[in-house]
Amino acid sequence: MIFSKKGDEAVRNKLAGAPAPYKEIALRLHEIISESAPSLEPVVRWGLAFYVKDGQDVCYIKPDKNFLVFGFGEVVNPAFDQGQLMHPVAWTITALDEATEGKIRALVSKAAG
């Protein structure tokens, strides 16, 4: 049994199935991730879009009917803040603007190394 589908087309097709307005946000996030970290491999697994490097999950997009979640694997969490007791690994995204896209680009680039 195949548990994942690989490649840009598989991920785009999965994200395109999300309801509006999350479909548009998810597809834009996919573009941002692909542009910021071309070394990441897009994969659909467990019904979610994952971006993988060397077999390790770096980040993911989880669209739903009422929200969209963008998150990172705990191991490569670029938002880890030394000395803090809590570290964000996922965010709900309701819209994208230049500032938010810039933050996402920076986090993805850092996580992808």
PDB file of C-alpha atoms in Angstrom:
ATOM      1  CA  MET A   1       0.000   0.000   0.000  1.00  0.00           C
ATOM      2  CA  ILE A   2       1.277   3.457  -0.849  1.00  0.00           C
ATOM      3  CA  PHE A   3       1.179   5.835   2.106  1.00  0.00           C
ATOM      4  CA  SER A   4       2.509   8.900   0.336  1.00  0.00           C
ATOM      5  CA  LYS A   5       2.532  10.659  -3.010  1.00  0.00           C
ATOM      6  CA  LYS A   6       5.595  12.647  -3.912  1.00  0.00           C
ATOM      7  CA  GLY A   7       6.137  15.760  -5.938  1.00  0.00           C
ATOM      8  CA  ASP A   8       4.903  19.240  -6.611  1.00  0.00           C
ATOM      9  CA  GLU A   9       1.851  18.128  -8.590  1.00  0.00           C
ATOM     10  CA  ALA A  10       0.643  15.743  -5.861  1.00  0.00           C
ATOM     11  CA  VAL A  11       0.917  18.472  -3.210  1.00  0.00           C
ATOM     12  CA  ARG A  12      -0.751  21.122  -5.391  1.00  0.00           C
ATOM     13  CA  ASN A  13      -3.627  18.739  -6.150  1.00  0.00           C
ATOM     14  CA  LYS A  14      -4.091  17.983  -2.450  1.00  0.00           C
ATOM     15  CA  LEU A  15      -4.045  21.660  -1.441  1.00  0.00           C
ATOM     16  CA  ALA A  16      -6.389  22.610  -4.292  1.00  0.00           C
ATOM     17  CA  GLY A  17      -9.056  20.483  -2.589  1.00  0.00           C
ATOM     18  CA  ALA A  18      -9.212  22.793   0.420  1.00  0.00           C
ATOM     19  CA  PRO A  19     -12.248  25.076   0.758  1.00  0.00           C
ATOM     20  CA  ALA A  20     -11.977  28.819   0.077  1.00  0.00           C
ATOM     21  CA  PRO A  21     -10.302  30.934   1.355  1.00  0.00           C
ATOM     22  CA  TYR A  22      -7.873  28.307   2.667  1.00  0.00           C
ATOM     23  CA  LYS A  23      -7.252  26.840  -0.778  1.00  0.00           C
ATOM     24  CA  GLU A  24      -5.688  30.106  -1.947  1.00  0.00           C
ATOM     25  CA  ILE A  25      -3.670  30.502   1.253  1.00  0.00           C
ATOM     26  CA  ALA A  26      -2.450  26.889   1.086  1.00  0.00           C
ATOM     27  CA  LEU A  27      -1.372  27.198  -2.554  1.00  0.00           C
ATOM     28  CA  ARG A  28       0.445  30.474  -1.789  1.00  0.00           C
ATOM     29  CA  LEU A  29       2.188  28.824   1.184  1.00  0.00           C
ATOM     30  CA  HIS A  30       3.278  26.026  -1.146  1.00  0.00           C
ATOM     31  CA  GLU A  31       4.810  28.616  -3.494  1.00  0.00           C
ATOM     32  CA  ILE A  32       6.573  30.378  -0.617  1.00  0.00           C
ATOM     33  CA  ILE A  33       8.018  27.098   0.700  1.00  0.00           C
ATOM     34  CA  SER A  34       9.124  25.984  -2.769  1.00  0.00           C
ATOM     35  CA  GLU A  35      10.799  29.343  -3.476  1.00  0.00           C
ATOM     36  CA  SER A  36      12.394  29.661  -0.009  1.00  0.00           C
ATOM     37  CA  ALA A  37      13.687  26.104   0.221  1.00  0.00           C
ATOM     38  CA  PRO A  38      13.893  24.381  -3.171  1.00  0.00           C
ATOM     39  CA  SER A  39      15.842  21.520  -1.518  1.00  0.00           C
ATOM     40  CA  LEU A  40      12.687  20.362   0.308  1.00  0.00           C
ATOM     41  CA  GLU A  41      10.746  17.534  -1.280  1.00  0.00           C
ATOM     42  CA  PRO A  42       6.943  17.999  -1.312  1.00  0.00           C
ATOM     43  CA  VAL A  43       5.066  14.871  -0.209  1.00  0.00           C
ATOM     44  CA  VAL A  44       1.416  14.092   0.562  1.00  0.00           C
ATOM     45  CA  ARG A  45       1.170  11.812   3.584  1.00  0.00           C
ATOM     46  CA  TRP A  46      -1.694  11.211   6.024  1.00  0.00           C
ATOM     47  CA  GLY A  47      -3.741  13.592   3.895  1.00  0.00           C
ATOM     48  CA  LEU A  48      -1.362  16.516   4.562  1.00  0.00           C
ATOM     49  CA  ALA A  49       1.254  18.332   2.519  1.00  0.00           C
ATOM     50  CA  PHE A  50       4.689  17.755   4.043  1.00  0.00           C
ATOM     51  CA  TYR A  51       8.041  19.167   2.967  1.00  0.00           C
ATOM     52  CA  VAL A  52      10.873  16.746   3.619  1.00  0.00           C
ATOM     53  CA  LYS A  53      14.668  16.888   3.646  1.00  0.00           C
ATOM     54  CA  ASP A  54      16.835  13.773   4.007  1.00  0.00           C
ATOM     55  CA  GLY A  55      13.767  11.786   5.066  1.00  0.00           C
ATOM     56  CA  GLN A  56      12.929  14.208   7.878  1.00  0.00           C
ATOM     57  CA  ASP A  57       9.737  16.296   8.024  1.00  0.00           C
ATOM     58  CA  VAL A  58      10.668  19.974   7.955  1.00  0.00           C
ATOM     59  CA  CYS A  59       7.254  21.647   7.665  1.00  0.00           C
ATOM     60  CA  TYR A  60       3.657  20.952   6.702  1.00  0.00           C
ATOM     61  CA  ILE A  61       0.385  22.553   5.617  1.00  0.00           C
ATOM     62  CA  LYS A  62      -2.906  21.317   7.064  1.00  0.00           C
ATOM     63  CA  PRO A  63      -5.998  22.901   5.506  1.00  0.00           C
ATOM     64  CA  ASP A  64      -9.386  22.354   7.082  1.00  0.00           C
ATOM     65  CA  LYS A  65     -12.850  23.775   6.450  1.00  0.00           C
ATOM     66  CA  ASN A  66     -12.470  26.296   9.290  1.00  0.00           C
ATOM     67  CA  PHE A  67      -8.731  26.981   9.423  1.00  0.00           C
ATOM     68  CA  LEU A  68      -5.315  26.373   7.943  1.00  0.00           C
ATOM     69  CA  VAL A  69      -2.340  25.250  10.016  1.00  0.00           C
ATOM     70  CA  PHE A  70       1.275  25.766   9.021  1.00  0.00           C
ATOM     71  CA  GLY A  71       3.835  24.030  11.180  1.00  0.00           C
ATOM     72  CA  PHE A  72       7.304  22.594  11.593  1.00  0.00           C
ATOM     73  CA  GLY A  73       8.693  19.341  12.898  1.00  0.00           C
ATOM     74  CA  GLU A  74       9.857  19.692  16.488  1.00  0.00           C
ATOM     75  CA  VAL A  75      13.373  18.509  15.599  1.00  0.00           C
ATOM     76  CA  VAL A  76      13.986  21.296  13.059  1.00  0.00           C
ATOM     77  CA  ASN A  77      11.850  23.972  14.705  1.00  0.00           C
ATOM     78  CA  PRO A  78      13.217  27.322  13.440  1.00  0.00           C
ATOM     79  CA  ALA A  79      11.153  29.200  16.042  1.00  0.00           C
ATOM     80  CA  PHE A  80      12.980  27.515  18.934  1.00  0.00           C
ATOM     81  CA  ASP A  81      14.075  30.275  21.287  1.00  0.00           C
ATOM     82  CA  GLN A  82      16.948  29.317  23.592  1.00  0.00           C
ATOM     83  CA  GLY A  83      16.118  30.006  27.221  1.00  0.00           C
ATOM     84  CA  GLN A  84      12.354  29.968  26.704  1.00  0.00           C
ATOM     85  CA  LEU A  85      10.110  27.310  28.199  1.00  0.00           C
ATOM     86  CA  MET A  86       7.588  27.220  25.321  1.00  0.00           C
ATOM     87  CA  HIS A  87       8.384  27.037  21.612  1.00  0.00           C
ATOM     88  CA  PRO A  88       5.836  27.506  18.834  1.00  0.00           C
ATOM     89  CA  VAL A  89       5.762  24.741  16.231  1.00  0.00           C
ATOM     90  CA  ALA A  90       2.500  25.554  14.439  1.00  0.00           C
ATOM     91  CA  TRP A  91       0.364  28.559  13.564  1.00  0.00           C
ATOM     92  CA  THR A  92      -3.156  28.995  12.269  1.00  0.00           C
ATOM     93  CA  ILE A  93      -3.131  31.291   9.272  1.00  0.00           C
ATOM     94  CA  THR A  94      -6.210  33.286   8.340  1.00  0.00           C
ATOM     95  CA  ALA A  95      -4.662  35.522   5.658  1.00  0.00           C
ATOM     96  CA  LEU A  96      -1.300  36.373   4.117  1.00  0.00           C
ATOM     97  CA  ASP A  97       0.283  39.790   3.751  1.00  0.00           C
ATOM     98  CA  GLU A  98       3.855  40.822   2.902  1.00  0.00           C
ATOM     99  CA  ALA A  99       5.019  40.848   6.517  1.00  0.00           C
ATOM    100  CA  THR A 100       3.582  37.390   7.234  1.00  0.00           C
ATOM    101  CA  GLU A 101       5.025  35.989   4.017  1.00  0.00           C
ATOM    102  CA  GLY A 102       8.410  37.426   4.999  1.00  0.00           C
ATOM    103  CA  LYS A 103       8.273  35.728   8.408  1.00  0.00           C
ATOM    104  CA  ILE A 104       7.284  32.418   6.800  1.00  0.00           C
ATOM    105  CA  ARG A 105      10.119  32.693   4.228  1.00  0.00           C
ATOM    106  CA  ALA A 106      12.658  33.320   7.002  1.00  0.00           C
ATOM    107  CA  LEU A 107      11.420  30.400   9.118  1.00  0.00           C
ATOM    108  CA  VAL A 108      11.353  27.993   6.148  1.00  0.00           C
ATOM    109  CA  SER A 109      14.841  29.032   5.016  1.00  0.00           C
ATOM    110  CA  LYS A 110      16.202  28.564   8.544  1.00  0.00           C
ATOM    111  CA  ALA A 111      14.502  25.173   8.988  1.00  0.00           C
ATOM    112  CA  ALA A 112      15.734  23.895   5.622  1.00  0.00           C
ATOM    113  CA  GLY A 113      19.290  24.881   6.551  1.00  0.00           C
TER     114      GLY A 113
END
